[in-house]
XYZ file of C-alpha atoms in Angstrom:
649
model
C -228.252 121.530 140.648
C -226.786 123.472 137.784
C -225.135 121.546 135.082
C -222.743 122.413 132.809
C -223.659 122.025 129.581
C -221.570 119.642 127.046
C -219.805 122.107 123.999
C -220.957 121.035 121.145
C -218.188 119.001 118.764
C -216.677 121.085 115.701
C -217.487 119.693 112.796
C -213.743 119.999 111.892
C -213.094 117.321 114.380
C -215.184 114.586 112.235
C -212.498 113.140 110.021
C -209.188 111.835 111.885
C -206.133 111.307 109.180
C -203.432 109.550 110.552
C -200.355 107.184 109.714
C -199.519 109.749 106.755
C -196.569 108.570 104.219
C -194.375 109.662 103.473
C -193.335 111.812 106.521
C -190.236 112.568 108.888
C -190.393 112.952 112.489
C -193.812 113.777 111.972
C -193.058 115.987 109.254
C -190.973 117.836 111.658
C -188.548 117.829 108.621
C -188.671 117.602 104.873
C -188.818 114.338 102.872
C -186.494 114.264 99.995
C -187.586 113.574 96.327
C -186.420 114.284 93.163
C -187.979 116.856 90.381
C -190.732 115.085 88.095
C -191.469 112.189 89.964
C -194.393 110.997 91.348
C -194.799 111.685 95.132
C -197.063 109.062 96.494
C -199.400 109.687 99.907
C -200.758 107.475 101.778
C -203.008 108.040 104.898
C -205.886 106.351 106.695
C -208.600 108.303 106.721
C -211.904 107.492 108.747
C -214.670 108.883 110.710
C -218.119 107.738 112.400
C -221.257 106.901 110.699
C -221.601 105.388 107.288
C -221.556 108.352 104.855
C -219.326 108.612 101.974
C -215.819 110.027 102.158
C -214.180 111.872 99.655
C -210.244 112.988 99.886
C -207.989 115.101 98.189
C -203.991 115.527 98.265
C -203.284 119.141 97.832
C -199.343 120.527 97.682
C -197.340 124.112 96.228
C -194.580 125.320 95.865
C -193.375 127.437 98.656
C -193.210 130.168 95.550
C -196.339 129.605 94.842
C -199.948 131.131 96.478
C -202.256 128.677 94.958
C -202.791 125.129 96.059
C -202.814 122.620 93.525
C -205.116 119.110 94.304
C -205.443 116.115 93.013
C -208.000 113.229 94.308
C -206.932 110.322 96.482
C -208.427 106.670 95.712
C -209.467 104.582 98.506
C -207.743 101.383 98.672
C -208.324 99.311 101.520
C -209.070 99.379 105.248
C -209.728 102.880 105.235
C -205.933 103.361 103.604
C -206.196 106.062 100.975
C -203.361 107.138 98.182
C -202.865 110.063 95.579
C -199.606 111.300 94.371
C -198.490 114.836 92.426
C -195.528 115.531 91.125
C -193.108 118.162 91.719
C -192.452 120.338 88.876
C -189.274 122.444 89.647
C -186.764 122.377 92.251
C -187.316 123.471 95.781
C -189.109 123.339 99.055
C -193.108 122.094 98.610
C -196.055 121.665 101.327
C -198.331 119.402 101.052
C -201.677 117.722 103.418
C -204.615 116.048 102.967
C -208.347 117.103 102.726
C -210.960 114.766 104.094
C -214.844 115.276 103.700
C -218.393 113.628 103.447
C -219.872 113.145 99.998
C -223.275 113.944 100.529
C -224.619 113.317 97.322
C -222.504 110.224 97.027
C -224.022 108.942 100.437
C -227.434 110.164 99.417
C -227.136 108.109 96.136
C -225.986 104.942 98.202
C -228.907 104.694 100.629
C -231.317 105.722 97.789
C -230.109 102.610 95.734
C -230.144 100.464 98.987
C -233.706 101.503 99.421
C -234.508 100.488 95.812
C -233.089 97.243 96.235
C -235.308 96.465 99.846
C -239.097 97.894 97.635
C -239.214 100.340 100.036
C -240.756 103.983 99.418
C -237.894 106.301 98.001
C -240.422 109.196 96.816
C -238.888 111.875 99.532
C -235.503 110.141 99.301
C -235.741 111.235 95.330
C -236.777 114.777 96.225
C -233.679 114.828 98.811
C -231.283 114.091 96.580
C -233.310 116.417 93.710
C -232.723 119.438 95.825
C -228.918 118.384 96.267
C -228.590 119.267 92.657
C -230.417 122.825 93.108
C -227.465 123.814 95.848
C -224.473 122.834 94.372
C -222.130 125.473 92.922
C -218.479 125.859 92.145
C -218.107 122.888 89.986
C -217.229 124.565 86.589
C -219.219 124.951 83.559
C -219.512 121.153 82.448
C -220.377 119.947 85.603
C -223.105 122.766 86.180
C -224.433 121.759 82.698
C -224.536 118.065 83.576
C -226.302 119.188 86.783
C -228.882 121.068 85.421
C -229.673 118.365 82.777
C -229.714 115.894 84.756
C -232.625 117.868 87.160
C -234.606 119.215 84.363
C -234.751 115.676 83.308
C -236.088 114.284 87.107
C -238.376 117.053 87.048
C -240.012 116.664 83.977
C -240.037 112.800 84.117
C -240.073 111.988 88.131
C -237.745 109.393 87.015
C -235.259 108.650 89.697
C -232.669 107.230 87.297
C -231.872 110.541 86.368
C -230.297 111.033 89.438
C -228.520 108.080 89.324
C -226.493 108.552 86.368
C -222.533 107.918 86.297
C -222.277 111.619 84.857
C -224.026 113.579 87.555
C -221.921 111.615 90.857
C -218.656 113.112 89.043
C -220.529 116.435 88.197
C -221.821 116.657 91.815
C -218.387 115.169 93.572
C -216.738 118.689 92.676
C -220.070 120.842 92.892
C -220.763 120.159 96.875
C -220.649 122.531 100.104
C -217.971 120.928 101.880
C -219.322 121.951 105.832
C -217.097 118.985 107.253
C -214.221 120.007 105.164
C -211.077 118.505 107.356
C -206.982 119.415 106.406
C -204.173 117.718 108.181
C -201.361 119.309 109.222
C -199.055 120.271 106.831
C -195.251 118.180 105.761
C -192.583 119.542 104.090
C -190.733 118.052 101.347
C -187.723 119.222 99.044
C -187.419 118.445 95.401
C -183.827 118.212 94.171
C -182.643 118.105 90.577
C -181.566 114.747 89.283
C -177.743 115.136 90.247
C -178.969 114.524 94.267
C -179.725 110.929 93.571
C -177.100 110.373 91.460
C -173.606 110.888 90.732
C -170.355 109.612 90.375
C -167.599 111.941 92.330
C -163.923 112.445 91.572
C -162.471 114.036 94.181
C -158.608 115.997 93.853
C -156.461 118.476 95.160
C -155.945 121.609 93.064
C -152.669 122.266 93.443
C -151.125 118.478 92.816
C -152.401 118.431 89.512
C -149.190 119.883 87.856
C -146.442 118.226 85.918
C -143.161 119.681 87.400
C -142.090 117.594 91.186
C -142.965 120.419 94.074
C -144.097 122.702 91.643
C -147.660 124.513 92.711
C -150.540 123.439 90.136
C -152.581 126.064 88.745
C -156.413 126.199 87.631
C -154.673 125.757 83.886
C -153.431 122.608 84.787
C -156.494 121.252 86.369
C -158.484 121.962 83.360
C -156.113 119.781 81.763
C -156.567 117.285 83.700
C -160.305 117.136 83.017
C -160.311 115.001 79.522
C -158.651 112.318 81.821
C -161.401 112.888 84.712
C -164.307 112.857 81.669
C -163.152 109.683 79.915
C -163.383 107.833 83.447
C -167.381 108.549 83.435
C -167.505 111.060 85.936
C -170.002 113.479 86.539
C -168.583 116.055 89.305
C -165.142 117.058 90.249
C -164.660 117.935 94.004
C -161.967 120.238 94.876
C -160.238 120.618 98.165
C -159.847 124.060 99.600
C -158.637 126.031 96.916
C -158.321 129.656 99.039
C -155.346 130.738 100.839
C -153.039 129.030 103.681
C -152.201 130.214 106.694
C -148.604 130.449 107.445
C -148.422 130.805 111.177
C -148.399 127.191 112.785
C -148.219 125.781 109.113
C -148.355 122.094 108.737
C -145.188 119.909 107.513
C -145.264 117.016 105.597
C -147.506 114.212 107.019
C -149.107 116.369 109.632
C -145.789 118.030 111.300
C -146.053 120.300 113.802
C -143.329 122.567 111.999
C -143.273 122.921 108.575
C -140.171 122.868 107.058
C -139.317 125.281 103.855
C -141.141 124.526 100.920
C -143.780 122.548 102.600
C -147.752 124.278 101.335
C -149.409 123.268 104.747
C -152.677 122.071 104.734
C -155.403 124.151 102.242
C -157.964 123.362 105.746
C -156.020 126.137 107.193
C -157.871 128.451 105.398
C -157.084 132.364 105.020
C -153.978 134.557 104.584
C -153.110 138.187 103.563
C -154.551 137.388 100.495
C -158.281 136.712 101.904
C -160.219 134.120 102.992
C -163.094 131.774 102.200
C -163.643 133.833 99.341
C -160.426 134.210 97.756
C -158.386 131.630 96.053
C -154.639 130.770 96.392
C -152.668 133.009 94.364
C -150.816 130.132 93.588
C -153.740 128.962 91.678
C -154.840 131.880 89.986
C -157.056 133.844 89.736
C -160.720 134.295 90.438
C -161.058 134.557 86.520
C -159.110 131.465 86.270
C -161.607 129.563 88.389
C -164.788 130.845 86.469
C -162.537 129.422 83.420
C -161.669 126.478 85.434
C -165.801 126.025 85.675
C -166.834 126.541 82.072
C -164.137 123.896 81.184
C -165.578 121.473 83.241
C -169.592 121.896 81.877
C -167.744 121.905 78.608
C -166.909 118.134 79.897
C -169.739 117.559 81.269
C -168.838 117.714 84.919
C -169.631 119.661 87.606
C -167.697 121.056 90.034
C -168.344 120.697 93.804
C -166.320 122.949 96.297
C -164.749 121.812 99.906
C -166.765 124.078 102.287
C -164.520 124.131 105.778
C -165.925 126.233 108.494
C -162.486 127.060 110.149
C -159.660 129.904 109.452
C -156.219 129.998 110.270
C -154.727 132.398 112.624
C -154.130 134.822 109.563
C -157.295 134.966 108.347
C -159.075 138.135 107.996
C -161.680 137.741 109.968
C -159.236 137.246 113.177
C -158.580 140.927 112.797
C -161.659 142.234 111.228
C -164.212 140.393 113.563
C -162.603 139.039 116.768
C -165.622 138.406 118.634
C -166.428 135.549 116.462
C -163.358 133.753 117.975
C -162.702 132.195 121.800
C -159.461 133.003 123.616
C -157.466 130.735 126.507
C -157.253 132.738 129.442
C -153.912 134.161 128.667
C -155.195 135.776 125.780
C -154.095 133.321 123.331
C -156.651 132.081 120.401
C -158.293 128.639 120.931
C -157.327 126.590 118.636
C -159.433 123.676 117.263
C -158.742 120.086 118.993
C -160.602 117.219 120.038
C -158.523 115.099 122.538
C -156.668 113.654 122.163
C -156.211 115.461 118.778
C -155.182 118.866 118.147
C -155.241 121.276 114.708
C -152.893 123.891 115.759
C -152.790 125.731 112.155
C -157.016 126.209 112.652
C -159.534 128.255 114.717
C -162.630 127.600 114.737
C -165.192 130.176 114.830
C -167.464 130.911 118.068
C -171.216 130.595 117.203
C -172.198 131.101 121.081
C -170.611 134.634 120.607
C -172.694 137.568 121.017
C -172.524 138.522 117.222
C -173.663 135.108 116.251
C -176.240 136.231 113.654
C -172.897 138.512 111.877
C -171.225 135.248 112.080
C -174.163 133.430 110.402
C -174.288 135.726 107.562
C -171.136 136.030 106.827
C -170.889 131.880 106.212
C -174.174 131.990 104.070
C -172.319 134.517 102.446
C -169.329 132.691 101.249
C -171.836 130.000 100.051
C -173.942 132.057 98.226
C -170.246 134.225 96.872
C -169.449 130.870 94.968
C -172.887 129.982 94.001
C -172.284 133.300 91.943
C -169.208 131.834 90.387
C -171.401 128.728 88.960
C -170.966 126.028 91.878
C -173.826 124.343 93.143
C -172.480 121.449 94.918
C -170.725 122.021 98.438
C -169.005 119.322 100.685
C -169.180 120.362 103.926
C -165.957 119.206 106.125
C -166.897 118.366 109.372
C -170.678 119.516 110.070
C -171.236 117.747 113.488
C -168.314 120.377 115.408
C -170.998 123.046 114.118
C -174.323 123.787 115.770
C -177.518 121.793 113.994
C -179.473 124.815 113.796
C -176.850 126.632 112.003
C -176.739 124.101 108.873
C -180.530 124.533 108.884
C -180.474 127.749 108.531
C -177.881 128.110 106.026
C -179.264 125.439 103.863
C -182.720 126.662 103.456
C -181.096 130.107 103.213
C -179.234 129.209 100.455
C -181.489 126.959 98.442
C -184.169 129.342 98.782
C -181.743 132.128 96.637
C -181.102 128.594 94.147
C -182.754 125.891 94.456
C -180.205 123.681 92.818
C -177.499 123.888 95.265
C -176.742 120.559 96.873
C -174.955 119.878 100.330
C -172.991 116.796 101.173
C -172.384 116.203 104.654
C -168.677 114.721 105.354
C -169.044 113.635 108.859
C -168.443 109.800 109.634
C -170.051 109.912 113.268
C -172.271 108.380 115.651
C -175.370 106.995 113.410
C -177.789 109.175 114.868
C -175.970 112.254 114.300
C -175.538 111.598 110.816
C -179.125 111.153 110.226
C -179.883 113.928 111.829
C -177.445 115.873 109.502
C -179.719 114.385 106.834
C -183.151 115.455 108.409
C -182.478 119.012 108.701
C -180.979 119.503 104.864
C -178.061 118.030 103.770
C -178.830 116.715 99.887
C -176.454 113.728 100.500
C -174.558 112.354 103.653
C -170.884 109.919 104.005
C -171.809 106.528 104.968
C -169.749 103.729 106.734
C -169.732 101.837 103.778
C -166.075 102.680 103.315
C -165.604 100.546 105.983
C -168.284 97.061 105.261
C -166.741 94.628 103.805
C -168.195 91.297 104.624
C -171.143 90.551 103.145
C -173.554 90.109 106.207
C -172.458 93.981 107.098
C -173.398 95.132 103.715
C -176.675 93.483 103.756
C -177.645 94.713 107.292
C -175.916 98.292 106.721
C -177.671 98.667 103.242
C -181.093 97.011 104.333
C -180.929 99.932 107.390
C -180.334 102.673 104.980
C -182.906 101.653 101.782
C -185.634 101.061 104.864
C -188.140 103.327 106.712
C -188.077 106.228 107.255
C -184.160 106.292 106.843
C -184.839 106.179 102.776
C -186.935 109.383 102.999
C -184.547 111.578 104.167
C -180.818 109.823 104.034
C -179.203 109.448 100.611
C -175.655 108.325 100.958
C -172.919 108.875 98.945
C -170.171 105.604 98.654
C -166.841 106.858 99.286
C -164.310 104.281 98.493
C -161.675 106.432 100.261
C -160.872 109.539 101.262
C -158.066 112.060 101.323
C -158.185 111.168 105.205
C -159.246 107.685 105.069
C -157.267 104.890 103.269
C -158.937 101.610 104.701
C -156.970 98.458 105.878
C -158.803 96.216 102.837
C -157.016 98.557 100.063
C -153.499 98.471 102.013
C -152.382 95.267 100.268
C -152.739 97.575 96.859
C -154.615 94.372 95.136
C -155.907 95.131 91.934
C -159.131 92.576 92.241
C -160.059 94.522 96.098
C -159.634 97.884 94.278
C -162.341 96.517 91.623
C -164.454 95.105 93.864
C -164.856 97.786 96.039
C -165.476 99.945 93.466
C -168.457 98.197 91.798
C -169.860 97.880 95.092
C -170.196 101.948 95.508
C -170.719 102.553 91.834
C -173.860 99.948 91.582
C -175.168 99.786 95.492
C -175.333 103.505 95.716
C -176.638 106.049 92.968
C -174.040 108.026 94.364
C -169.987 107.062 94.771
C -166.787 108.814 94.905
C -163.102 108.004 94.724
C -160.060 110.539 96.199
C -157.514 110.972 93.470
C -155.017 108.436 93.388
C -157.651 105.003 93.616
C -157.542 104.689 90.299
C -153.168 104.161 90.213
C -154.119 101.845 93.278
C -152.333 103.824 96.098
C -152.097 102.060 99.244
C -149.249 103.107 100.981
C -150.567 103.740 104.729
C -148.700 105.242 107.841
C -148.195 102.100 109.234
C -150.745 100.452 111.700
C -153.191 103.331 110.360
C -155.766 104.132 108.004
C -153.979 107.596 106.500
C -151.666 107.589 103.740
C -148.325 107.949 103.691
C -147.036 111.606 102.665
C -150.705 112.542 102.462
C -151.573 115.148 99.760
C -152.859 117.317 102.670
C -149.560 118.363 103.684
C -147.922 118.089 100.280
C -147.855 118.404 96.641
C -148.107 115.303 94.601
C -147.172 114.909 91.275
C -148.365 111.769 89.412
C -147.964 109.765 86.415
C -152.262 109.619 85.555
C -151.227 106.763 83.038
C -148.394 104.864 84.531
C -148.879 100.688 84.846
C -151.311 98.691 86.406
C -154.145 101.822 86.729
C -157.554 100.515 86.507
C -159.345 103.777 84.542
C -160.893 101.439 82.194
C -162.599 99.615 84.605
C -163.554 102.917 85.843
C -164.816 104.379 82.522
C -166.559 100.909 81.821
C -168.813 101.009 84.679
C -169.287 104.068 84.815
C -170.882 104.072 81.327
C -173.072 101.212 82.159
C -174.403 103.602 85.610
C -175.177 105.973 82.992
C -177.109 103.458 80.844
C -179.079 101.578 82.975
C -181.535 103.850 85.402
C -181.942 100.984 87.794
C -178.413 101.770 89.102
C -178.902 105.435 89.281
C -181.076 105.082 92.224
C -180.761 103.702 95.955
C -183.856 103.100 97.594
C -184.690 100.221 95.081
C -182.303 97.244 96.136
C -183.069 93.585 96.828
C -180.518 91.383 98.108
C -180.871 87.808 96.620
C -179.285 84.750 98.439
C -176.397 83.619 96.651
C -175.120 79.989 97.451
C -171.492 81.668 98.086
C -171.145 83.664 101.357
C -167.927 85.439 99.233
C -170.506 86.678 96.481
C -173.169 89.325 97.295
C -176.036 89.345 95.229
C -178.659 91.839 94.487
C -181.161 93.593 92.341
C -181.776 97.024 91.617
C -184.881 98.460 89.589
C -185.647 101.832 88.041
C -187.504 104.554 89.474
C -189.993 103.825 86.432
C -189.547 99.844 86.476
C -188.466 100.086 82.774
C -185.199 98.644 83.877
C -184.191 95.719 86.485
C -180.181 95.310 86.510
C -178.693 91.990 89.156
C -175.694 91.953 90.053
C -173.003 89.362 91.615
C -169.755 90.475 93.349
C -167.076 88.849 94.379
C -165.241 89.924 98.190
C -162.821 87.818 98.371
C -160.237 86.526 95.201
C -160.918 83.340 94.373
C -162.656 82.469 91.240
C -166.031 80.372 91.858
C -169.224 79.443 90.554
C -172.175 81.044 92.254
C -176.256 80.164 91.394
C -178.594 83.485 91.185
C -182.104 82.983 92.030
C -183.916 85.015 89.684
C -186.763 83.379 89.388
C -189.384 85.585 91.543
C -187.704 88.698 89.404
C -190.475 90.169 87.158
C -189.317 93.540 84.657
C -191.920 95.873 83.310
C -194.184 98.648 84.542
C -197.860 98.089 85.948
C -199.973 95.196 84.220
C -197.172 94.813 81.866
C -194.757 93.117 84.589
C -193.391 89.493 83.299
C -191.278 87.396 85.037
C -187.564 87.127 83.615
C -186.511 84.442 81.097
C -183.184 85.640 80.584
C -180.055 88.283 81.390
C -177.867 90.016 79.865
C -173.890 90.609 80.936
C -173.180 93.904 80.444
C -169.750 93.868 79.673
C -169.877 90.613 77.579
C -172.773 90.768 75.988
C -173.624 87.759 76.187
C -176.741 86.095 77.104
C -177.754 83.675 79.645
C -181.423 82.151 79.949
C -182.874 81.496 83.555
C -182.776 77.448 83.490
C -184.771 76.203 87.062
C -185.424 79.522 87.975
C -182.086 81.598 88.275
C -178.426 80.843 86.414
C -174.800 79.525 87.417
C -172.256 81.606 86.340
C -168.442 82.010 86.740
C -166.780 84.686 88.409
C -162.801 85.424 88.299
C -161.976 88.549 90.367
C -158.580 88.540 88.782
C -160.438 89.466 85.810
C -163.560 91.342 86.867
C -165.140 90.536 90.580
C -168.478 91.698 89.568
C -170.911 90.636 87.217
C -173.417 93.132 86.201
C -176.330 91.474 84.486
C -179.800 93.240 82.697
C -182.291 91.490 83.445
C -185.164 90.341 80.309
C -188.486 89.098 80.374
């Protein structure tokens, strides 16, 4: 009876690396990190037998040809670590390399034999004629090698192959037969401004002086001393290209606009162009690339509205009509979602036959404005448009400059949004706009600084929105305004407010959460200064974000148990643990006392880590030792509803 015979096992197959961190999906997609930071990897990392293991984390640049390595350290339970840092923005690979140590093993059973008296003579010579076969090491380790052989040889002294100095000469110097990679996982580096920011958001043309007069670039860049002295770091503009004027939109979403009404700048295109033209209204292209420089002259950057719709006069209705779906009369589709309907918009067909044209053409815009100096898009609405698509376009994009970020505005079903996250987008909307009790902050923000949601999701507080005014701000109270605010601005390392927070608008369309004569479908001219605004609250903590690192980050939070379910506590610590900031904030108006537990908080890096004595209020100045392991302190949200406290050892 013939048997067949068993295949013999690739060595390849010796080392099994599993439970790799960090990782996505199974590094389906990227993990996000920012540039000069340590990335730490872990993995367990095992085989058969009792030999040695050695392992290496190796990573590039997708620029790059070479890889770079760096050794891993064995911790426990077969759970190894190594970290590299990322050097420069962009898209990176990295994996780990397992394989036996054979001189390391050697050198352990020799010593275990010299322990037990046995007879190590031929171990000796084993291990001597290691030495004569290794290669590739580099010129100190070679000369280590062959001193360290000469030595045995002349002597016959097996010590000389025991020395410290020759294990790390030979640990480099070794044919690697077993040598075992795991698959590769992506990861994207992003400049600093991904993790944090704090985001004004306006509309161009209300940022005039004149009632119903059109605002200009000019006026916007005067506009931006007020924007700068807040503490803000970007300025996000609405649309700023032409309007359609067939089906134009009247004041507070009107079918029929009546005369003088601007219709909505989401209706995007006109005779004049479309997503990359601006409203002659406005200016002129010139007048934007002015508009720009003003604002890095401030210190801000500038962050466009990216809409993927046109109206019915844009020009790509005419040039391209096979991007766009028709009703069976022949009549364009217009965008709706019942039992809503946008009948100024058309949205563009990306099951069309010219889909790739269509692809193009939107990286294309992107990549038109990048030219112009923006590197920060919003994208309106990216769930209505194919996953693939934003994909594409992203790494398209970022692969021409590698500093172009992409929020995703799209408050949908959790999953969705993630997966927005997963496949690119720098920074998502959250539904903290709309968690206001403490147990749904805790739960909400405990979800999103978990795993794996903290590798891939960075959220971006938006206290409202041009199309969101929550029910909590309607009452216009100055203490809910404040508190809301130094929840986003010290919970997230990025927040945003839509123009008008800061003068406390709150006046909704009744039994909604929209306002009243929304800017969309008007022109708003405001007093920036007039009574009651809360800008230096604004400016105040948004200069203590930009002193204290611990609150430029997310992923770092700790919720500590207050004894006051209307306070919610927490701590946040720095990327580098040089600073630990706790904070207490107040969600509903009365003024209490509230006890922090502190005591279990420790400040420093590494060995250096002591456990804090005292803190520091950050508006006050003042400070408070820890008496019994935490502090009482007062808190009067008719004042301030949030105490912001730096933590001291």
């Amino acid at each position: 009876m013939n048997k067949t015979a068993r295949p013999v096992e690739s060595a390849h197959g010796t080392f099994h690396i599993t439970d790799v961190y960090p990782s996505v999906d199974g590094g389906r997609f990227p993990v996000k990190r920012i540039v000069g930071e340590p990335v730490e990897v872990w993995a367990d990392i095992y085989r058969d037998g009792h030999d040695v293991i050695a392992a290496a984390l190796v990573w590039r640049h997708e620029g790059d040809g070479e890889w770079q390595h760096a050794p891993m350290t064995l911790h426990s339970d077969d759970r190894w670590g190594g970290a590299f840092v990322p050097d420069r923005p962009g898209r990176y690979t990295y994996a780990i390399e397992a394989w036996t140590d054979q001189f390391a093993s050697w050198r352990h059973r020799f010593a275990q034999k010299q322990r037990d008296g046995s007879d190590h003579t031929l171990d000796a010579l084993e291990g001597a004629g290691m030495l004569t076969q290794a290669q590739a090491g580099g010129p100190g380790a070679a000369a280590v090698i062959i001193r360290q052989c000469e030595i045995y040889l002349q002597t016959g002294e097996a010590g000389a192959l025991l020395a410290p100095e020759l294990q790390d000469a030979m640990a480099g110097s070794q044919f690697r037969p077993d040598l075992t990679r795991s698959q590769l996982f992506p990861l994207i580096a992003d400049r600093p401004r991904a993790r944090a920011g704090a985001w004004y958001q306006m509309f161009p043309r209300s940022q005039g002086k004149v009632p119903g007069a059109h605002g200009t670039f000019g006026d916007c860049i005067a506009r931006l001393p007020d924007i700068a002295a807040m503490g803000f770091d970007v300025v996000l503009l609405a649309p700023i290209h032409p309007i359609g004027r067939q089906h134009c939109k009247g004041r507070n979403n009107a079918a029929i606009a009546q005369g003088g009404d601007p219709g909505s700048p989401y209706a995007i295109g006109a005779a004049e162009g479309g997503h990359d033209a601006v409203h002659p209204e406005l200016g002129t292209l010139d007048d934007f690339r002015g508009f720009v420089a003003a604002c890095e002259g401030h210190g801000l950057e500038v962050a466009l509205d990216f809409a993927v719709q046109c109206s019915a006069d844009h020009p790509w209705l005419t040039q391209h009509p096979q991007w766009f779906k028709r009703r069976p009369d022949g009549s364009m589709r217009t965008a709706e979602h019942p039992p809503q309907r946008w009948d100024d918009v058309v949205n563009p067909d990306f099951g069309c036959e010219d889909a790739g044209a269509l692809w193009h053409a939107l990286r294309d815009v992107v990549l038109f404005w990048v030219e112009q100096g923006v590197k920060i898009f919003r994208v309106d609405n990216p769930h209505t448009k194919p996953l693939p698509f934003w994909e594409w376009l992203i790494r398209e994009v970022q692969q021409h400059d590698p500093e172009v970020l992409f929020l995703a505005e799209g408050f949908v079903r959790p999953k969705l949004m993630k997966g927005l996250a997963k496949l690119g987008f720098t920074q998502s909307y959250s539904y903290f706009t709309w968690r206001t009790q403490r147990c749904e902050l805790e739960q909400y923000l405990g979800e999103l600084t978990g795993y794996p949601e903290r590798d891939f999701f960075r959220p971006n507080f938006f206290v409202n929105t041009p199309d969101i005014l929550p029910f909590h701000l309607q009452s216009g109270e100055s203490w809910m305004f404040k508190s809301r605010l130094a929840l986003a601005a010290t919970l997230s390392g990025n927040y945003g407010i839509y123009s008008g927070f800061e003068l406390l608008e709150h006046t909704p369309i009744p039994g909604r959460e929209e306002y009243l004569n929304s800017e969309k479908y008007a022109i708003r001219v405001r007093d920036w200064d007039q009574a009651g605004n809360i800008k230096p609250y604004i400016a105040a903590l948004n200069r203590i974000r930009r002193s204290h690192l611990a609150l430029q980050q997310f992923a770092n939070l700790r919720f500590i148990n207050t004894d006051d379910g209307g306070v919610i506590g927490f701590v946040k610590e720095a990327v580098d643990q040089s600073n630990v900031i706790a904070a207490a904030i107040a969600l509903s108006p009365e003024a209490r006392d509230v006890w922090l537990p502190l005591g279990d908080i420790a400040v420093g890096r590494g060995e250096a880590r002591r456990p804090v004595t005292a803190v520091e209020d950050l508006v006050t100045g003042e400070r408070h030792p820890l008496e019994w392991g935490g502090i009482r302190l007062h808190i009067d949200p008719a004042r301030d509803p949030a105490l912001l406290l730096r933590c001291i050892a």
